[in-house]
Coordinates of C-alpha atoms and ligand atoms in Angstrom, one line a residue:
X204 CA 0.0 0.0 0.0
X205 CA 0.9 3.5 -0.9
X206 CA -0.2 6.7 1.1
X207 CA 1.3 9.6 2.2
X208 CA 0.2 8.6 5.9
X209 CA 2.9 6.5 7.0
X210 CA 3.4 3.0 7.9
X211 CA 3.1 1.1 10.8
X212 CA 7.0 1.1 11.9
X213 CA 6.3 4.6 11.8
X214 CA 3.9 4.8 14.5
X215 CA 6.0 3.7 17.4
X216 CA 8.3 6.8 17.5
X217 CA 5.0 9.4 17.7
X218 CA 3.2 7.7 20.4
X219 CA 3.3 5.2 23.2
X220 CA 0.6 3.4 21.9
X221 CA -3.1 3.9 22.6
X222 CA -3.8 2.8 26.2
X223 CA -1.7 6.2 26.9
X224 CA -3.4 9.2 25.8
X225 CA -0.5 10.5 23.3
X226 CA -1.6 13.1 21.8
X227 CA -2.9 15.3 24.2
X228 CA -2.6 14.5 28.3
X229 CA -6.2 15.5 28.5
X230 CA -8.0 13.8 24.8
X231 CA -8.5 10.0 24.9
X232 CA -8.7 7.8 22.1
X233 CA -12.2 6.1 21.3
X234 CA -10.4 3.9 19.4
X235 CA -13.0 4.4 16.6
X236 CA -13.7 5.4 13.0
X237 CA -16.9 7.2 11.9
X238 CA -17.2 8.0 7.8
X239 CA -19.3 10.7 5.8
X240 CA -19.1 10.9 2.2
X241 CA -19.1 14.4 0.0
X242 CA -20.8 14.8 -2.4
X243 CA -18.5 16.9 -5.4
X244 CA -19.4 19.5 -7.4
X245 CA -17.7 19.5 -11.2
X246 CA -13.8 19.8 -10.4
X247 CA -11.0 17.8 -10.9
X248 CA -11.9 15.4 -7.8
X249 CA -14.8 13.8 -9.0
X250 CA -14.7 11.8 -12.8
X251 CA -18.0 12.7 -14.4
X252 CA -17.1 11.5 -18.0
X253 CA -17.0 7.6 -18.1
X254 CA -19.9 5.8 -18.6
X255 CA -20.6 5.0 -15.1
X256 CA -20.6 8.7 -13.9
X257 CA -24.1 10.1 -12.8
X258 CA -25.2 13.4 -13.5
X259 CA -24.2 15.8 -11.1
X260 CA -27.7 17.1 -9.9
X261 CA -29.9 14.1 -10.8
X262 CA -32.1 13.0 -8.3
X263 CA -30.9 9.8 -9.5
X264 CA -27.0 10.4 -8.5
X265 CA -28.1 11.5 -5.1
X266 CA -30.5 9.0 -4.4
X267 CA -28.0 5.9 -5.3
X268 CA -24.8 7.6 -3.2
X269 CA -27.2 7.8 0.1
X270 CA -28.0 4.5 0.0
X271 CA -25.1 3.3 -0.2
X272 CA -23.5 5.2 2.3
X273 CA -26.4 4.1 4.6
X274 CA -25.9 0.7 3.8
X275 CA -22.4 0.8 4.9
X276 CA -23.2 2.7 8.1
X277 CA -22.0 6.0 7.3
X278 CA -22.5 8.6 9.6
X279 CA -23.1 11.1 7.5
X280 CA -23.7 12.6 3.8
X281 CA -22.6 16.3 3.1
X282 CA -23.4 18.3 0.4
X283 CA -21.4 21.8 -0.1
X284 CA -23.0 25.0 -0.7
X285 CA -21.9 26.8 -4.2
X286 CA -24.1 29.7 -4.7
X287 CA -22.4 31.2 -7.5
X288 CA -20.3 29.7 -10.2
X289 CA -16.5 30.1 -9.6
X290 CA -15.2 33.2 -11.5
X291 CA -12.2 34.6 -12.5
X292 CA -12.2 38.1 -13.8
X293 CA -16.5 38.0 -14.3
X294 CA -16.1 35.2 -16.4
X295 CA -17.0 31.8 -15.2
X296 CA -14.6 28.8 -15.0
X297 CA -14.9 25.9 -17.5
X298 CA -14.0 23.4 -15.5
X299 CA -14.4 23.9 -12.5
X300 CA -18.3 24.3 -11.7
X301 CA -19.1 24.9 -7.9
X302 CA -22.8 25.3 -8.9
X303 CA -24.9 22.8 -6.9
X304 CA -28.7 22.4 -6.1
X305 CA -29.5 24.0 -2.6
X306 CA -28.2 21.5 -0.1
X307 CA -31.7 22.0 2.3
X308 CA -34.2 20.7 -0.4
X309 CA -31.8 18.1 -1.1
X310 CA -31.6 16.8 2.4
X311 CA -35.0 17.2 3.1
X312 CA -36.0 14.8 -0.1
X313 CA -33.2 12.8 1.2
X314 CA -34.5 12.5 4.6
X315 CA -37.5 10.4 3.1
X316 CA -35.5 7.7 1.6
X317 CA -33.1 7.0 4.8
X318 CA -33.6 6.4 8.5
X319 CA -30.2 6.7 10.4
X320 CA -27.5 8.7 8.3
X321 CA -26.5 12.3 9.3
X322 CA -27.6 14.9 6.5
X323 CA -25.0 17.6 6.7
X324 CA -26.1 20.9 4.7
X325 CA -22.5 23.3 4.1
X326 CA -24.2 27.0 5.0
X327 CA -22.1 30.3 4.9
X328 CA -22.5 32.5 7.8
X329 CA -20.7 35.5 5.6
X330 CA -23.9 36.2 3.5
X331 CA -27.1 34.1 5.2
X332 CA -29.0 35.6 7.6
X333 CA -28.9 33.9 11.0
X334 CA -32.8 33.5 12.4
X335 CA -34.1 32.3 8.4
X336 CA -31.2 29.9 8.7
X337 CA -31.5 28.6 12.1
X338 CA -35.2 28.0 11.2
X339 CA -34.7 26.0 7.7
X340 CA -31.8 23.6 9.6
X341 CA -34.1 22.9 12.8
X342 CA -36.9 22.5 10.1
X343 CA -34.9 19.4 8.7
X344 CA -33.8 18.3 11.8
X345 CA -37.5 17.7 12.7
X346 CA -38.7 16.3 9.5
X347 CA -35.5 13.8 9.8
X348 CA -35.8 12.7 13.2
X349 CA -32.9 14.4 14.7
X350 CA -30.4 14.0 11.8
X351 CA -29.7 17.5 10.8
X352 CA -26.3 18.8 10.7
X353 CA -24.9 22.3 9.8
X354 CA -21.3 22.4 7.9
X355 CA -20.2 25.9 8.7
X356 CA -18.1 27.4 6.0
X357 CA -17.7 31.6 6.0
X358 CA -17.3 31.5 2.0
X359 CA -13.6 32.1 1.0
X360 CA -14.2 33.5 -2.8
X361 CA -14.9 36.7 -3.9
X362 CA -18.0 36.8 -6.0
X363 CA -20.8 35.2 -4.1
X364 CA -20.9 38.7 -2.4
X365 CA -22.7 39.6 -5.5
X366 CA -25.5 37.9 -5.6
X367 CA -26.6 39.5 -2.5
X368 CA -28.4 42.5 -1.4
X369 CA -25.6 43.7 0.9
X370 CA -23.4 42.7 -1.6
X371 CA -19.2 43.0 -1.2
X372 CA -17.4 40.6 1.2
X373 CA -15.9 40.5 4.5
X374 CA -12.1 39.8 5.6
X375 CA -11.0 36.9 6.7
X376 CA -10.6 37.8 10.9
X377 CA -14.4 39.7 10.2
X378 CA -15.5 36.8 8.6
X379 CA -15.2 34.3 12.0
X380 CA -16.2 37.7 14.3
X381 CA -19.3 37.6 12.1
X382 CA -19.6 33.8 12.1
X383 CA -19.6 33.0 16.0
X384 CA -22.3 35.9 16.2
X385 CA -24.4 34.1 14.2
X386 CA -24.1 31.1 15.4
X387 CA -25.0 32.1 19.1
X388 CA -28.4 33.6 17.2
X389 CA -28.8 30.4 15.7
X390 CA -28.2 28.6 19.3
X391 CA -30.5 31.2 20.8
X392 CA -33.4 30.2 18.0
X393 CA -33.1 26.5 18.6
X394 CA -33.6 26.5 22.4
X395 CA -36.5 28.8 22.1
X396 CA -34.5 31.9 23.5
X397 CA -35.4 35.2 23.5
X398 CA -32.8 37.0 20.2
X399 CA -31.2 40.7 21.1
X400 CA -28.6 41.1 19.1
X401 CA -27.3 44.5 18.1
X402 CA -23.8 43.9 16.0
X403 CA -21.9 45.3 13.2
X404 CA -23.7 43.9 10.6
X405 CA -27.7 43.9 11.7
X406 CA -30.0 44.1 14.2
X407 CA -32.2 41.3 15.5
X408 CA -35.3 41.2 17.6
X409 CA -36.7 37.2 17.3
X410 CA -37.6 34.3 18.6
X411 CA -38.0 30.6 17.8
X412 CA -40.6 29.3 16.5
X413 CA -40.1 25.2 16.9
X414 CA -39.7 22.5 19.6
X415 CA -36.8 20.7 19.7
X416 CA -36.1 17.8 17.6
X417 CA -34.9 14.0 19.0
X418 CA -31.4 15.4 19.2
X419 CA -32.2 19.1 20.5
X420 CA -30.6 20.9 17.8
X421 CA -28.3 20.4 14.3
X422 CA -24.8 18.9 15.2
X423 CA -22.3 22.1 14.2
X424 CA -19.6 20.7 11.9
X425 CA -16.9 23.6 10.9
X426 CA -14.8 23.5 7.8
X427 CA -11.7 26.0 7.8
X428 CA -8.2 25.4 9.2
X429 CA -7.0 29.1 9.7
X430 CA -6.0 30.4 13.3
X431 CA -9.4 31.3 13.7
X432 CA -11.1 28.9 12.4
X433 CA -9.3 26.4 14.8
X434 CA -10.4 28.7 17.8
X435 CA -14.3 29.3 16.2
X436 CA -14.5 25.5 15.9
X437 CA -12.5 25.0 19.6
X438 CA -15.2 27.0 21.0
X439 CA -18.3 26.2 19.1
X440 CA -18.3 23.5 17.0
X441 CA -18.7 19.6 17.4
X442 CA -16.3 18.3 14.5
X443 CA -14.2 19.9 12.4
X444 CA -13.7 19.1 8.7
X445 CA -10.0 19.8 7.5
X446 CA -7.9 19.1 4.9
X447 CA -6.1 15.9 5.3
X448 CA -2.3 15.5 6.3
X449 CA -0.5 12.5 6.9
X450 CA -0.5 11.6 10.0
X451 CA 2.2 13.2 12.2
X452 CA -0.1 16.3 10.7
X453 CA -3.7 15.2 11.8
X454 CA -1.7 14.0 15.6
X455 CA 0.0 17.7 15.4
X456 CA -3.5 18.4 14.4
X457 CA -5.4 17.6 17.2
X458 CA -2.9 18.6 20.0
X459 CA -3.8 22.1 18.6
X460 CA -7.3 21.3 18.5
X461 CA -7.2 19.5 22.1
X462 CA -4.8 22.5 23.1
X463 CA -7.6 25.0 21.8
X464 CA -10.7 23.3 23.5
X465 CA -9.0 23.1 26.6
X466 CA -8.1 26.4 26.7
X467 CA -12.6 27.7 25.7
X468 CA -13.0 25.8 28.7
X469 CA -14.4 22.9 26.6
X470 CA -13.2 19.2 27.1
X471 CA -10.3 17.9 25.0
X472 CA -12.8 15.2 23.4
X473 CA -15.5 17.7 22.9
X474 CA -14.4 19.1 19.3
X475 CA -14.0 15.7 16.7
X476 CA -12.0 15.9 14.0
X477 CA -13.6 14.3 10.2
X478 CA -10.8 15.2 7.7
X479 CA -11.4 14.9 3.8
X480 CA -10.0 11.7 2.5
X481 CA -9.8 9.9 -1.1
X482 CA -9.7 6.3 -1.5
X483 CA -8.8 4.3 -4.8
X484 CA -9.1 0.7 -3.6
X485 CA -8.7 -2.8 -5.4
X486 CA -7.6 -6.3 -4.2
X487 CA -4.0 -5.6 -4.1
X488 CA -1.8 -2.6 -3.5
X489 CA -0.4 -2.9 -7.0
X490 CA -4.0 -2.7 -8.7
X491 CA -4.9 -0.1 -6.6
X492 CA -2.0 1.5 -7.7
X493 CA -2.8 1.2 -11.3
X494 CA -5.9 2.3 -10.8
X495 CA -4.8 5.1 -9.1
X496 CA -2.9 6.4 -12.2
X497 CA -5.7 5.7 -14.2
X498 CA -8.0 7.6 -12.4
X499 CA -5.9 10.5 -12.0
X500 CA -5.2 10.7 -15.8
X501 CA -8.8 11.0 -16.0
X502 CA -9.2 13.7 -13.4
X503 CA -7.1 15.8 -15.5
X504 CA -6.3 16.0 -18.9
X505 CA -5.2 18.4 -21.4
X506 CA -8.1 21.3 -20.6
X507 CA -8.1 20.4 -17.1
X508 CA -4.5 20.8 -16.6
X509 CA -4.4 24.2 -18.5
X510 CA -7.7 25.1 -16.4
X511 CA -5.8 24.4 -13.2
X512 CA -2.9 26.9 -13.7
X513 CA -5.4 29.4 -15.1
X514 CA -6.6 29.4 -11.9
X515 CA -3.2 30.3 -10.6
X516 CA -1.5 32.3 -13.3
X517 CA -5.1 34.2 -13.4
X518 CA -5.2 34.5 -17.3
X519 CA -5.9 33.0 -20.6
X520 CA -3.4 29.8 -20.9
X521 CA -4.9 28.7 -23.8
X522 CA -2.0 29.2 -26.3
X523 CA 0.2 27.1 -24.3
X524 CA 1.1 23.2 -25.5
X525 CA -0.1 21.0 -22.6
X526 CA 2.8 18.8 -23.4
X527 CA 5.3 21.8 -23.3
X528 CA 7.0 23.6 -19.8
X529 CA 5.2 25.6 -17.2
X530 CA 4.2 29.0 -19.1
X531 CA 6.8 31.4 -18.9
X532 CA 4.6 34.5 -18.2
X533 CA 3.9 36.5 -15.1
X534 CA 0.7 36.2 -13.2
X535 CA -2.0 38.6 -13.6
X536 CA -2.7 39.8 -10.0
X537 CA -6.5 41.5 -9.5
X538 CA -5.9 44.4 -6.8
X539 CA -8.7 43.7 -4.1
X540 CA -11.8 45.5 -4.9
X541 CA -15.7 45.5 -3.4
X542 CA -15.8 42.0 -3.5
X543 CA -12.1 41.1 -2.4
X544 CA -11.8 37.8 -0.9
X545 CA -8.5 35.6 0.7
X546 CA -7.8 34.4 -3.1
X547 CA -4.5 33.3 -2.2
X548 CA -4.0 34.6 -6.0
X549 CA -3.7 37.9 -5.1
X550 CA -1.4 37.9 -2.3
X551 CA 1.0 34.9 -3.3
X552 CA 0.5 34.3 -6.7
X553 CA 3.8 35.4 -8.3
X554 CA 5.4 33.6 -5.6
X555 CA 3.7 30.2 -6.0
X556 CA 4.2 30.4 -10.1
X557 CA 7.5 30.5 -9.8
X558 CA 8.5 28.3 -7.3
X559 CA 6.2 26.1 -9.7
X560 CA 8.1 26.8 -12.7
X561 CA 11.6 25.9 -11.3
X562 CA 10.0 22.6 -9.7
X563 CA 8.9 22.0 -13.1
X564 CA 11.8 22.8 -15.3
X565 CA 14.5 21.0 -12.4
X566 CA 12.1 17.8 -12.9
X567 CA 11.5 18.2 -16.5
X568 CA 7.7 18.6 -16.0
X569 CA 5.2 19.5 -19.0
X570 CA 2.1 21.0 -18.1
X571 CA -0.2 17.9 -18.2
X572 CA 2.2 15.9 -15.7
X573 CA 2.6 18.6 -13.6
X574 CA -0.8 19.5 -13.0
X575 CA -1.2 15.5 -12.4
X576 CA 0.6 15.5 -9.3
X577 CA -0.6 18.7 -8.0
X578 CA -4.2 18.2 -8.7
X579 CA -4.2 14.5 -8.8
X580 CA -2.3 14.6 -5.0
X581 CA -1.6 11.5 -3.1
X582 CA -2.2 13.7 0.0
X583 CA -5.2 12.4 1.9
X584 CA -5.2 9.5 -0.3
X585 CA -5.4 5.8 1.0
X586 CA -4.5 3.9 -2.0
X587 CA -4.3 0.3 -1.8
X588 CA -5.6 -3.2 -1.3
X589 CA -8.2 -3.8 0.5
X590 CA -6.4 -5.4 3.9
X591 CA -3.3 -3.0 3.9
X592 CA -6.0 -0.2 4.0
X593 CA -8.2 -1.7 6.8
X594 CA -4.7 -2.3 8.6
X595 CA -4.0 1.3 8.3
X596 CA -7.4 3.0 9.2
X597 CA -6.9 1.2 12.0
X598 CA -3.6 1.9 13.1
X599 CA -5.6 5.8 13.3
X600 CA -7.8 4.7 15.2
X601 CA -6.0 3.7 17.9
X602 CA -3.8 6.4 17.8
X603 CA -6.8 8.6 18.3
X604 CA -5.6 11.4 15.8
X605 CA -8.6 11.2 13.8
X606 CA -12.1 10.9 14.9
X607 CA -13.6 9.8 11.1
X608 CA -12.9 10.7 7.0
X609 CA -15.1 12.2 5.2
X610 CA -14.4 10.6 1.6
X611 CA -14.7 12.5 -1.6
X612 CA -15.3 9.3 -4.0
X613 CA -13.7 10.0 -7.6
X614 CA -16.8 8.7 -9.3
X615 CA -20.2 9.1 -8.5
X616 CA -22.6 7.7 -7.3
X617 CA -20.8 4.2 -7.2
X618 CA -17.5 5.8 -5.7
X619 CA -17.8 4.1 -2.4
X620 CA -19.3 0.7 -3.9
X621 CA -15.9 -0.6 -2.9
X622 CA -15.8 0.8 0.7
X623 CA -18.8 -0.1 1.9
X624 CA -18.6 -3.6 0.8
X625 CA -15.0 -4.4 1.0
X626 CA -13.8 -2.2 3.1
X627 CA -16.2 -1.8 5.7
X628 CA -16.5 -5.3 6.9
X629 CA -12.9 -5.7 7.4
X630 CA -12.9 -2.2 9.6
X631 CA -15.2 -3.9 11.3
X632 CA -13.9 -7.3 11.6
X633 CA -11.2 -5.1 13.4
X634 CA -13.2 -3.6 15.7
X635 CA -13.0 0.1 15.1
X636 CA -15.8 1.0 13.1
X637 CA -19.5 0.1 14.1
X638 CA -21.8 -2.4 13.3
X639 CA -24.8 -0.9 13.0
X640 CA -26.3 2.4 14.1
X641 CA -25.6 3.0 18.0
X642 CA -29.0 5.3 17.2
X643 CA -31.4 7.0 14.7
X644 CA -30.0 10.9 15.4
X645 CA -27.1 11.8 14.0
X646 CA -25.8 12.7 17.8
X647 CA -26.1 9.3 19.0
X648 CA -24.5 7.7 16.0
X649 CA -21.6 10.5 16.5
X650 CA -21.5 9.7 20.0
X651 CA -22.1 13.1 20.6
X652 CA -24.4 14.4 23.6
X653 CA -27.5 17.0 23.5
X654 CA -26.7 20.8 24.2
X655 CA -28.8 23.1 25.8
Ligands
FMN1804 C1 -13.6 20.7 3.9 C2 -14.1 22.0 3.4 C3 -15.3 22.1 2.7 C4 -15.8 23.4 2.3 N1 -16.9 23.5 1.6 C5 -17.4 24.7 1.2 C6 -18.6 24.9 0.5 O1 -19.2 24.0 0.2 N2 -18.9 26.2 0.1 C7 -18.2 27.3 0.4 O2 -18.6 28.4 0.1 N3 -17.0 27.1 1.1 C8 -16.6 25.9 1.5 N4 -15.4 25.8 2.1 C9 -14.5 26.9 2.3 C10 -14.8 27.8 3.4 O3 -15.8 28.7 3.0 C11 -13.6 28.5 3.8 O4 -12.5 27.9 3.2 C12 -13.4 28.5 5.2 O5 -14.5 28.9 5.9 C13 -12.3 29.4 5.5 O6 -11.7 28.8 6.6 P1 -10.2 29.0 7.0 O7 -9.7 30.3 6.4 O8 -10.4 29.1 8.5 O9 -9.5 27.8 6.6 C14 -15.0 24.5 2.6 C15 -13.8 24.4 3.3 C16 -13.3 23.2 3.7 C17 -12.1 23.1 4.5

């Protein structure tokens, strides 16, 4: 097996072992794995060109992913929230199409075809407005039975802005001043409470308007790694979805995490932590391995791989050969205007091409294989048969670095066909992922208790 985690030799100079709490003096290991599966937009993750790809908002595509994951015990099913396409200079991005269907209505239909699994609906606090949200989520987590879950993202592009009455954008430190505000509102809504809130950005006078569901209120999942999305997430949230490292960077991870808890006055267990994860499996490692390649050729090809530096270099690419070197052109940086956002574009761009361009010319790169490795990233991958992968997962899970993976599958909606029936059953022939539901809301199945 291949990953960028590493092996099991590794693992005896991090810790010193599970029984000893090694991470943190104060977290201790469940010694359990929970997954949730993502459903992609159109980007390079997701293959939607074979004959076996659904279409990206079919009901059908939905519908077929869901019951799979519910078949295999998942936790949970996320859809992201992409209100606007992704833009670059007013014009929309080929290939890269963050459009979705409204995550709500989704779950909602959703909720009638399923009886246990978590349905996590990605919301941005930046342009929302608190008591309407609060409402709509506690709305599904009565029509599900206590299964509703809020992904809380402040939206780091520039553009949605625009589609909104208020219009323009906040910065990034604004962004989580404005986020936890809302979220107390939202709290405050759920539990009936009376709302007086008088901040920077309006003024509320409200009250709820439902009775608590099963689970009392939507489980808070966070997604953003920054400084203060780590303390918004320390002091609020109940997991946090990151981007996945290998793991001496999800056990450095949660010490920060643990660290950060501790320190809101919240236990070192309270905050879980769900990174993103990819997994091309197969019999053996060197199938997988195969497959792996083939799957990443078909992530990105010619158009993708010019797309992806677009995005970077900020300009037309067209005229450049796929098969020739890194262009040799300057970025075009866009100064920060009504709508400026954290585009790392702006800020690092130059920097970032050409480091990219020496990398590429010292390892005699063209574009397409370059923009294979970058895009096409082992990093949170688990590629491998389907043993040396169980073996692994559950060298995590006693570790206790990672609470659960929320997988992006390459191909949907039969992307986790493999998981749930190969892999699954040998996670739980190893006795750290469950065998059924511990429960029918999403807190009891996370092991999570009711607030309020
Ligand atoms: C795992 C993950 C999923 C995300 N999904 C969405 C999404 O669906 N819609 C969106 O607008 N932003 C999404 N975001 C981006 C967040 O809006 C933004 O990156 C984050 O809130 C900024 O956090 P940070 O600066 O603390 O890392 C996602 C971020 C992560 C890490």
């Amino acid at each position: 097996m291949t990953t960028t985690a590493l092996h099991s030799h590794d693992l005896s100079t991090l810790t010193t072992g599970p029984a000893e709490h090694p991470i943190h003096p104060a977290h201790r290991p469940t010694g359990q794995l929970r997954l949730g599966v993502f459903f992609q937009g159109v980007n390079s993750s997701t293959v939607w060109r074979l004959p076996q790809s659904g279409d990206q908002v079919a009901w059908e595509s939905f519908e077929t992913l869901i019951r799979t994951a519910e078949r295999g015990r998942f936790a949970a099913f996320f859809l992201g929230e992409g209100l606007r396409l992704r833009e670059h200079r007013e014009v929309p991005l080929e290939l890269d199409v963050a459009g979705r269907p409204d995550a709500q209505t989704l779950l909602a239909a959703l909720s009638t075809i399923t009886q246990r699994i978590g349905l996590v609906a990605t919301q941005n606090t930046t342009y929302n407005d608190p008591v309407d949200l609060a409402r709509r989520l506690q709305s599904l987590d009565l029509l599900s039975g206590g299964r509703a879950a809020w992904n809380i993202v402040t939206t780091d592009n520039a553009w949605t802005g625009e589609n909104f009455r208020r219009g323009g954008y906040l910065d990034h430190a604004d962004r989580y001043t404005h986020a936890e505000a809302f979220v107390k509102v939202a709290q405050q809504v759920w539990r009936g409470e009376e709302v007086v809130h008088d901040g920077a950005h309006y003024a509320i006078r409200a009250r709820g308007t439902l009775p608590r569901s099963p689970q009392g209120e939507p489980v808070l999942f966070q997604a953003g790694v920054s400084p203060q999305g780590r303390d918004f997430a320390a002091r609020t949230a109940d997991v946090i979805f990151s981007p996945f490292g290998d793991l001496p960077g999800a056990i450095e991870f949660r010490r920060d995490l643990a660290e950060r808890a501790v320190a809101a006055g919240r236990s070192a267990n309270d905050v879980q932590i769900f990174p993103g994860a990819v997994f091309v499996l197969a019999p053996t490692d060197r199938e997988a391995e195969e497959k792996f390649r083939w799957v990443r050729d078909l992530q990105v090809g010619p158009q993708q791989a010019i797309a992806l530096l677009e995005q970077y270099w900020g300009r037309d690419l067209s005229a450049f050969d796929p098969d020739g070197p890194l262009p040799d052109v300057e970025p075009e940086v866009v100064e920060s205007g009504v709508t400026r956002g954290a585009g790392f574009q702006f800020a690092k761009a130059k920097e970032l091409t050409e480091s990219w361009r020496a990398e590429a010319a010292e390892r005699g790169l063209s574009i397409l294989a370059f923009a294979r490795e970058k895009a096409g990233s082992r990093r949170g991958a688990f590629i491998g048969g389907y043993d040396g992968v169980a073996d692994h997962l559950a060298q995590f899970a006693a570790v206790g670095a990672i609470d659960g993976l929320n997988i992006t599958p390459w191909l949907v909606p039969h992307g986790i066909d493999d998981i749930v029936d190969e892999l699954v059953p040998r996670l739980q022939e190893r006795g750290v992922y469950p065998a059924e539901y511990a429960g029918s809301t999403l807190r009891e199945n996370l092991g999570l208790p009711i607030p309020g």
